[in-house]
CSV table of C-alpha atoms in Angstrom, one decimal:
chain,number,residue,atom,x,y,z
O,1,MET,CA,186.9,189.8,-65.1
O,2,ASP,CA,188.1,190.9,-68.5
O,3,LEU,CA,191.6,189.9,-67.6
O,4,LEU,CA,190.4,186.4,-66.6
O,5,ARG,CA,188.4,186.0,-69.8
O,6,THR,CA,191.4,187.1,-71.8
O,7,PHE,CA,193.6,184.5,-70.1
O,8,ALA,CA,191.0,181.7,-70.6
O,9,SER,CA,190.6,182.4,-74.3
O,10,GLU,CA,194.4,182.6,-75.0
O,11,SER,CA,195.7,179.9,-72.6
O,12,SER,CA,197.2,176.7,-73.9
O,13,ILE,CA,195.2,174.7,-71.3
O,14,HIS,CA,192.6,172.9,-73.3
O,15,GLY,CA,188.9,173.6,-72.5
O,16,LEU,CA,189.3,177.0,-71.0
O,17,ALA,CA,188.7,178.7,-74.4
O,18,HIS,CA,185.5,176.7,-74.9
O,19,LEU,CA,184.3,177.7,-71.5
O,20,VAL,CA,184.4,181.4,-72.2
O,21,ARG,CA,183.5,181.3,-75.9
O,22,SER,CA,180.4,179.1,-75.6
O,23,PRO,CA,177.3,181.2,-76.2
O,24,HIS,CA,174.8,179.0,-74.3
O,25,TRP,CA,174.9,178.2,-70.6
O,26,LEU,CA,174.5,174.5,-71.4
O,27,GLY,CA,177.8,174.6,-73.3
O,28,LYS,CA,179.5,176.4,-70.5
O,29,ALA,CA,178.2,173.9,-68.0
O,30,PHE,CA,179.4,171.0,-70.1
O,31,TRP,CA,182.9,172.3,-70.4
O,32,MET,CA,183.0,173.2,-66.7
O,33,VAL,CA,182.2,169.5,-65.9
O,34,ILE,CA,184.9,168.3,-68.3
O,35,LEU,CA,187.4,170.7,-66.8
O,36,VAL,CA,186.7,169.7,-63.2
O,37,PHE,CA,186.8,166.0,-64.1
O,38,SER,CA,190.2,166.5,-65.9
O,39,VAL,CA,191.7,168.5,-63.0
O,40,VAL,CA,190.6,165.8,-60.5
O,41,CYS,CA,192.0,163.0,-62.6
O,42,SER,CA,195.3,164.9,-63.2
O,43,VAL,CA,195.7,165.7,-59.5
O,44,SER,CA,195.0,162.1,-58.5
O,45,ILE,CA,197.5,160.6,-60.9
O,46,CYS,CA,200.1,163.2,-60.0
O,47,ASN,CA,199.6,162.5,-56.3
O,48,MET,CA,200.0,158.7,-57.0
O,49,HIS,CA,203.3,159.3,-58.8
O,50,TRP,CA,204.5,161.6,-56.0
O,51,GLU,CA,203.7,158.9,-53.4
O,52,ARG,CA,205.7,156.4,-55.5
O,53,PHE,CA,208.6,158.8,-55.7
O,54,GLN,CA,208.6,159.3,-51.9
O,55,LYS,CA,207.9,155.7,-50.7
O,56,ASN,CA,208.7,153.2,-53.5
O,57,ALA,CA,211.6,154.6,-55.3
O,58,THR,CA,213.9,151.7,-55.0
O,59,VAL,CA,214.1,148.2,-56.4
O,60,LEU,CA,216.2,145.0,-55.8
O,61,ASN,CA,217.9,143.7,-59.0
O,62,VAL,CA,219.8,140.5,-59.6
O,63,GLU,CA,223.5,140.7,-60.6
O,64,THR,CA,225.4,137.8,-62.1
O,65,ASN,CA,228.7,139.3,-63.2
O,66,TYR,CA,230.4,137.5,-60.3
O,67,LEU,CA,234.0,137.6,-61.7
O,68,SER,CA,234.5,141.2,-60.6
O,69,TRP,CA,233.0,140.9,-57.1
O,70,VAL,CA,235.0,141.3,-53.9
O,71,PHE,CA,233.9,139.8,-50.6
O,72,ARG,CA,235.1,140.4,-47.1
O,73,PRO,CA,235.6,137.3,-44.9
O,74,PRO,CA,233.1,136.6,-42.1
O,75,ALA,CA,233.5,138.5,-38.8
O,76,ALA,CA,235.1,135.9,-36.4
O,77,THR,CA,234.7,136.2,-32.6
O,78,VAL,CA,236.5,134.2,-30.0
O,79,CYS,CA,235.0,133.9,-26.5
O,80,SER,CA,236.7,132.6,-23.3
O,81,GLN,CA,235.6,132.7,-19.7
O,82,HIS,CA,239.0,131.5,-18.3
O,83,VAL,CA,240.5,133.5,-15.4
O,84,SER,CA,243.7,132.5,-13.6
O,85,GLU,CA,243.8,131.9,-9.8
O,86,GLU,CA,246.8,134.2,-9.6
O,87,ILE,CA,244.8,137.2,-10.9
O,88,LEU,CA,241.9,136.4,-8.7
O,89,ASN,CA,244.1,136.4,-5.6
O,90,GLN,CA,245.8,139.7,-6.6
O,91,LEU,CA,242.4,141.4,-7.0
O,92,LEU,CA,241.1,140.0,-3.7
O,93,GLN,CA,244.2,141.4,-2.0
O,94,ARG,CA,244.1,144.8,-3.7
O,95,TYR,CA,240.3,145.6,-3.4
O,96,TRP,CA,239.3,143.9,-0.1
O,97,ASN,CA,242.7,142.9,1.5
O,98,VAL,CA,241.5,139.3,2.0
O,99,GLU,CA,243.5,136.1,1.7
O,100,ARG,CA,242.5,132.4,1.6
O,101,ASN,CA,242.2,132.1,5.4
O,102,HIS,CA,239.9,135.2,5.6
O,103,SER,CA,236.2,134.6,6.4
O,104,ASP,CA,235.0,136.7,3.4
O,105,TYR,CA,237.4,135.1,0.9
O,106,ASP,CA,234.8,132.8,-0.7
O,107,TYR,CA,232.2,135.6,-0.8
O,108,TYR,CA,234.4,138.1,-2.7
O,109,ARG,CA,235.9,135.3,-4.9
O,110,ARG,CA,232.4,134.3,-5.9
O,111,PHE,CA,231.7,138.0,-6.7
O,112,LEU,CA,234.8,138.2,-9.0
O,113,LEU,CA,233.7,135.1,-10.8
O,114,THR,CA,230.2,136.4,-11.2
O,115,VAL,CA,231.6,139.6,-12.9
O,116,ASN,CA,233.9,137.4,-15.1
O,117,HIS,CA,230.9,135.3,-16.3
O,118,ALA,CA,228.4,138.2,-16.5
O,119,ARG,CA,226.2,138.0,-19.6
O,120,PHE,CA,222.9,139.6,-20.6
O,121,ASP,CA,221.0,136.5,-19.6
O,122,ASN,CA,222.6,135.7,-16.2
O,123,LEU,CA,222.4,139.1,-14.4
O,124,ASN,CA,220.3,137.4,-11.7
O,125,THR,CA,223.6,135.9,-10.3
O,126,PHE,CA,224.2,139.4,-8.9
O,127,GLU,CA,221.2,139.1,-6.5
O,128,PRO,CA,223.4,137.9,-3.5
O,129,PHE,CA,225.5,141.1,-3.8
O,130,ALA,CA,222.7,143.6,-4.5
O,131,ASN,CA,222.5,145.0,-1.0
O,132,ASP,CA,226.3,145.1,-0.3
O,133,THR,CA,227.1,148.8,-0.1
O,134,LYS,CA,230.9,148.0,-0.3
O,135,LEU,CA,230.5,146.7,-3.8
O,136,ALA,CA,228.4,149.7,-5.1
O,137,SER,CA,231.4,152.0,-5.4
O,138,ILE,CA,233.6,149.5,-7.3
O,139,SER,CA,233.8,149.8,-11.1
O,140,LEU,CA,232.6,146.5,-12.5
O,141,LEU,CA,234.0,147.6,-15.9
O,142,ASP,CA,237.6,147.9,-14.5
O,143,LEU,CA,237.1,144.6,-12.6
O,144,ALA,CA,236.1,142.8,-15.8
O,145,ARG,CA,239.1,144.1,-17.7
O,146,GLU,CA,241.5,143.3,-15.0
O,147,LEU,CA,240.2,139.7,-14.7
O,148,LYS,CA,241.2,139.2,-18.3
O,149,TYR,CA,244.5,140.9,-18.1
O,150,PRO,CA,246.8,140.3,-20.0
O,151,LEU,CA,244.6,140.1,-23.1
O,152,VAL,CA,246.4,138.1,-25.7
O,153,PRO,CA,244.5,138.0,-29.0
O,154,PRO,CA,244.3,134.7,-30.9
O,155,TRP,CA,245.6,136.6,-34.0
O,156,LYS,CA,247.0,140.1,-34.7
O,157,THR,CA,243.8,141.3,-36.5
O,158,PHE,CA,241.6,140.6,-33.4
O,159,ALA,CA,240.7,143.3,-30.9
O,160,PRO,CA,239.5,142.7,-27.3
O,161,VAL,CA,235.9,144.0,-26.8
O,162,LEU,CA,233.6,143.8,-23.7
O,163,THR,CA,230.1,142.8,-24.9
O,164,GLU,CA,226.8,141.5,-23.6
O,165,VAL,CA,228.1,137.9,-24.1
O,166,GLY,CA,231.3,138.5,-22.2
O,167,TYR,CA,234.9,139.7,-22.9
O,168,ILE,CA,235.7,138.6,-26.5
O,169,HIS,CA,238.2,139.0,-29.3
O,170,THR,CA,236.6,140.1,-32.5
O,171,GLU,CA,237.6,141.3,-36.0
O,172,GLN,CA,234.9,143.4,-37.6
O,173,ASP,CA,231.6,143.6,-35.7
O,174,VAL,CA,230.3,143.4,-32.1
O,175,MET,CA,228.7,140.0,-31.3
O,176,THR,CA,225.2,139.7,-30.0
O,177,THR,CA,222.9,136.8,-29.3
O,178,GLU,CA,221.4,137.3,-32.8
O,179,SER,CA,224.6,136.2,-34.4
O,180,SER,CA,223.5,133.1,-36.2
O,181,ILE,CA,226.6,130.8,-36.3
O,182,HIS,CA,228.2,129.5,-33.1
O,183,TYR,CA,230.8,126.8,-32.4
O,184,VAL,CA,231.8,125.3,-29.0
O,185,LEU,CA,235.5,124.2,-29.4
O,186,ARG,CA,236.6,121.7,-26.7
O,187,ASP,CA,239.9,120.0,-26.2
O,188,HIS,CA,241.2,118.1,-29.2
O,189,ASP,CA,238.1,119.1,-31.3
O,190,ILE,CA,238.5,119.6,-35.0
O,191,ILE,CA,235.4,121.3,-36.5
O,192,SER,CA,235.0,121.7,-40.3
O,193,SER,CA,232.2,123.9,-41.6
O,194,SER,CA,231.0,125.2,-44.9
O,195,LEU,CA,229.4,128.7,-45.2
O,196,SER,CA,227.4,130.1,-48.1
O,197,VAL,CA,227.5,133.8,-48.8
O,198,GLU,CA,224.5,136.2,-49.5
O,199,GLN,CA,225.4,139.7,-50.5
O,200,VAL,CA,223.4,142.9,-51.1
O,201,VAL,CA,225.1,145.9,-52.7
O,202,ALA,CA,223.8,149.4,-53.4
O,203,SER,CA,224.2,151.7,-56.4
O,204,LYS,CA,225.7,155.2,-56.1
O,205,ALA,CA,222.4,156.7,-57.0
O,206,LEU,CA,220.7,154.9,-54.1
O,207,LYS,CA,223.2,156.2,-51.6
O,208,GLN,CA,222.3,159.8,-52.5
O,209,LEU,CA,218.7,159.3,-51.5
O,210,SER,CA,217.4,160.2,-48.1
O,211,ARG,CA,217.1,157.5,-45.5
O,212,ARG,CA,213.3,157.6,-45.6
O,213,ARG,CA,213.3,157.0,-49.4
O,214,ARG,CA,215.9,154.3,-49.6
O,215,LYS,CA,214.6,152.4,-46.6
O,216,CYS,CA,218.0,151.3,-45.5
O,217,ARG,CA,221.0,152.8,-43.6
O,218,LEU,CA,224.6,153.4,-44.4
O,219,PRO,CA,227.4,152.5,-41.9
O,220,LYS,CA,228.4,156.2,-41.6
O,221,GLU,CA,225.0,157.2,-40.2
O,222,ARG,CA,225.4,157.6,-36.5
O,223,LEU,CA,223.4,156.1,-33.7
O,224,ALA,CA,222.7,157.8,-30.4
O,225,TYR,CA,225.6,156.0,-28.6
O,226,PHE,CA,227.8,154.8,-31.5
O,227,ASP,CA,229.6,156.5,-34.4
O,228,LEU,CA,228.6,154.0,-37.0
O,229,TYR,CA,225.6,151.8,-37.9
O,230,THR,CA,225.3,148.0,-37.9
O,231,ILE,CA,222.3,145.9,-37.1
O,232,ASN,CA,224.0,144.6,-33.9
O,233,LEU,CA,224.9,148.1,-32.7
O,234,CYS,CA,221.4,149.3,-33.4
O,235,ARG,CA,220.0,146.5,-31.1
O,236,ILE,CA,222.5,147.4,-28.4
O,237,ASN,CA,221.5,151.1,-28.8
O,238,CYS,CA,217.8,150.1,-28.1
O,239,ARG,CA,218.8,148.0,-25.1
O,240,ILE,CA,220.9,150.9,-23.6
O,241,GLU,CA,217.9,153.3,-23.9
O,242,ALA,CA,215.5,150.7,-22.4
O,243,ALA,CA,217.9,150.0,-19.5
O,244,LEU,CA,218.3,153.7,-18.7
O,245,GLU,CA,214.5,154.1,-18.7
O,246,LEU,CA,213.8,151.0,-16.5
O,247,CYS,CA,216.7,151.0,-14.0
O,248,LYS,CA,218.5,154.4,-14.6
O,249,CYS,CA,221.8,152.7,-15.5
O,250,VAL,CA,223.3,150.5,-18.1
O,251,PRO,CA,225.2,147.2,-17.7
O,252,PHE,CA,228.9,147.6,-17.3
O,253,PHE,CA,229.6,145.7,-20.5
O,254,TYR,CA,228.0,148.6,-22.5
O,255,ASN,CA,230.9,151.0,-22.0
O,256,ILE,CA,229.3,154.2,-23.4
O,257,GLY,CA,230.1,156.7,-20.7
O,258,LYS,CA,226.7,156.6,-19.0
O,259,THR,CA,226.0,155.6,-15.4
O,260,SER,CA,227.2,152.0,-15.0
O,261,CYS,CA,225.0,149.6,-13.0
O,262,PRO,CA,226.2,148.5,-9.6
O,263,PRO,CA,225.2,145.0,-8.5
O,264,ALA,CA,221.8,146.3,-7.4
O,265,GLY,CA,221.2,147.8,-10.8
O,266,LEU,CA,222.1,144.6,-12.5
O,267,HIS,CA,219.7,142.8,-10.3
O,268,CYS,CA,217.0,145.3,-11.3
O,269,LEU,CA,217.7,144.6,-15.0
O,270,SER,CA,217.5,140.8,-14.4
O,271,ARG,CA,214.0,141.3,-12.9
O,272,ASN,CA,213.0,143.4,-16.0
O,273,HIS,CA,214.9,141.2,-18.6
O,274,ALA,CA,212.1,141.2,-21.2
O,275,GLY,CA,211.6,145.0,-20.8
O,276,TRP,CA,215.2,146.0,-21.6
O,277,TYR,CA,216.6,143.2,-23.7
O,278,GLU,CA,213.6,142.3,-25.8
O,279,SER,CA,212.3,145.8,-26.2
O,280,LYS,CA,209.2,146.0,-28.5
O,281,ASN,CA,210.0,149.6,-29.5
O,282,CYS,CA,213.2,148.8,-31.3
O,283,THR,CA,213.2,149.1,-35.1
O,284,CYS,CA,216.5,148.6,-36.9
O,285,GLN,CA,216.6,149.2,-40.6
O,286,PRO,CA,218.7,146.9,-42.7
O,287,LEU,CA,222.0,148.0,-44.1
O,288,CYS,CA,222.0,149.1,-47.7
O,289,GLU,CA,225.1,146.9,-48.3
O,290,SER,CA,225.4,143.7,-46.3
O,291,ILE,CA,227.0,140.3,-46.4
O,292,SER,CA,225.4,137.4,-44.5
O,293,PHE,CA,226.7,133.9,-44.1
O,294,LYS,CA,224.6,130.7,-43.7
O,295,GLN,CA,225.9,127.4,-42.4
O,296,VAL,CA,225.6,124.7,-45.1
O,297,LEU,CA,227.6,121.8,-43.4
O,298,VAL,CA,229.4,121.2,-40.1
O,299,LYS,CA,231.5,118.2,-39.1
O,300,ARG,CA,233.1,117.6,-35.7
O,301,LYS,CA,235.7,115.0,-34.8
O,302,VAL,CA,238.0,114.4,-31.9
O,303,LEU,CA,241.7,113.6,-32.3
O,304,GLU,CA,243.5,113.0,-29.0
O,305,GLN,CA,246.9,113.9,-30.3
O,306,ALA,CA,245.8,117.1,-32.1
O,307,ASN,CA,245.2,120.7,-31.0
O,308,SER,CA,241.7,122.1,-31.2
O,309,LYS,CA,241.0,123.6,-34.6
O,310,LEU,CA,238.2,125.3,-36.6
O,311,GLU,CA,238.3,125.0,-40.4
O,312,THR,CA,235.9,127.1,-42.4
O,313,GLN,CA,235.2,126.8,-46.2
O,314,ILE,CA,233.5,129.8,-47.9
O,315,ILE,CA,231.2,129.0,-50.8
O,316,TYR,CA,231.1,132.2,-52.9
O,317,PRO,CA,227.9,132.9,-54.9
O,318,ARG,CA,227.4,133.6,-58.6
O,319,MET,CA,224.4,135.8,-57.9
O,320,ARG,CA,223.7,138.7,-55.6
O,321,MET,CA,221.1,141.4,-55.1
O,322,LYS,CA,221.7,145.1,-55.9
O,323,ARG,CA,219.6,148.0,-54.5
O,324,ASP,CA,219.0,150.6,-57.1
O,325,VAL,CA,216.8,153.6,-57.9
O,326,LEU,CA,213.8,152.7,-60.0
O,327,PHE,CA,211.9,156.0,-59.9
O,328,ASP,CA,214.1,159.1,-59.8
O,329,ILE,CA,213.4,162.8,-60.3
O,330,SER,CA,213.5,162.5,-64.1
O,331,ASN,CA,210.9,159.8,-64.0
O,332,LEU,CA,208.8,161.9,-61.6
O,333,ILE,CA,208.9,164.9,-64.0
O,334,VAL,CA,208.0,162.8,-67.0
O,335,SER,CA,205.1,161.2,-65.1
O,336,LEU,CA,203.7,164.5,-63.8
O,337,GLY,CA,204.0,166.1,-67.2
O,338,GLY,CA,202.3,163.1,-68.9
O,339,ALA,CA,199.3,163.2,-66.5
O,340,ALA,CA,198.9,167.0,-66.9
O,341,GLY,CA,199.3,166.7,-70.7
O,342,LEU,CA,196.8,163.9,-71.1
O,343,PHE,CA,194.0,165.5,-69.1
O,344,LEU,CA,194.6,169.2,-69.5
O,345,GLY,CA,196.9,169.6,-72.5
O,346,CYS,CA,199.3,171.4,-70.2
O,347,SER,CA,203.0,171.9,-70.8
O,348,PHE,CA,205.7,173.9,-69.0
O,349,ILE,CA,204.6,177.0,-71.0
O,350,SER,CA,201.1,176.6,-69.6
O,351,PHE,CA,202.3,176.8,-66.0
O,352,VAL,CA,204.4,179.9,-67.0
O,353,GLU,CA,201.2,181.4,-68.4
O,354,ILE,CA,199.4,180.8,-65.1
O,355,MET,CA,202.2,182.4,-63.1
O,356,PHE,CA,202.4,185.4,-65.6
O,357,PHE,CA,198.6,185.9,-65.3
O,358,MET,CA,198.7,185.9,-61.5
O,359,LEU,CA,201.6,188.3,-61.5
O,360,GLU,CA,199.8,190.6,-64.0
O,361,PHE,CA,196.5,190.4,-61.9
O,362,VAL,CA,198.3,191.3,-58.7
O,363,THR,CA,200.3,194.1,-60.3
O,364,LYS,CA,197.2,195.7,-61.8
O,365,LYS,CA,195.4,195.5,-58.4
O,366,ILE,CA,198.2,197.2,-56.7
O,367,TYR,CA,198.5,199.8,-59.4
O,368,ARG,CA,194.8,200.6,-59.2
O,369,TRP,CA,194.9,200.9,-55.4
O,370,TYR,CA,197.9,203.2,-55.6
O,371,GLN,CA,196.1,205.4,-58.2
O,372,ARG,CA,193.0,205.6,-56.1
O,373,HIS,CA,194.9,206.4,-53.0
O,374,ARG,CA,196.9,209.1,-54.8
O,375,GLU,CA,193.7,210.7,-56.2
O,376,LEU,CA,192.2,210.8,-52.7
O,377,ASN,CA,195.2,212.6,-51.3
O,378,GLN,CA,195.0,215.1,-54.2
O,379,ASP,CA,191.3,215.8,-53.5
O,380,ARG,CA,192.0,216.4,-49.8
O,381,SER,CA,194.8,218.9,-50.5
């Protein structure tokens, strides 16, 4: 008790000295109420700043120094459902040994065309083949690739990718139905469009934060089935998990090494379309850095003597958003110190005094116990 009284009278924490020096119980009660009130207020404000540090540490600022900005072009995707009759006949001969005069020719040809046209929204077309055990052992993924062979990209930067909207050629990202801008290019069509750009960038300090604090994701952060993160890949990841849960397989166009659905499995997914494709349990955080394009203008004309062509004009912005850290560790230390100093007069030295007092108290307790134990042993001997 003497040690506690000494600490209170010599501590730099305001009010403790008045508590032990006051001669009357009313004075002690008054200072006790003030101290409790100050501690409650200080803890409340410190907790508020801690919550802000954990949950609202970032801010979106506007940048206008557009002369130094660099933009990537939009991710272009080319889709085609064309398949040659020669390839169809070769596959029919190799897989089922049927020719045009065979009774099953139309059945298997229709099956190949169904695989070629397969998309997320027409899996019900596999219903006529769901009970055919001969088709269950055939790799639909290999069939889909062979139907498009040889894959000739429209340009050297395009890569062939099998997606939920069919076999496509793409440059940068995997296309999903959420992709906002689509064009249907027919024979002799000339389409001219204008796109505006909206960009969000992130500071180096923000990238150092944990994902929970920054509330966005970096491309290098892996998904369960993919090595990088984009919004489209995140949605596909959710659909894969939902398909595995509902029908114990995934559509063949999600080539991830898991069990690929036979025709019966694809029919199962078509009956549960809302459950696997529009999963309510899918939450995809935005990318910390992103570029989005919005269609401003589109014109279409037909020239009988011209080849089909798509012309796109990019309207670059003079303003963009930047994610940055608003409340970092230095702001937290200043805020906590300000709250403790305002209500209790505390400083870093005050907390050192408390730690020293506790250490001294424990040390003396241990020393007294040791002395008592030693004296008892001496008396017994």
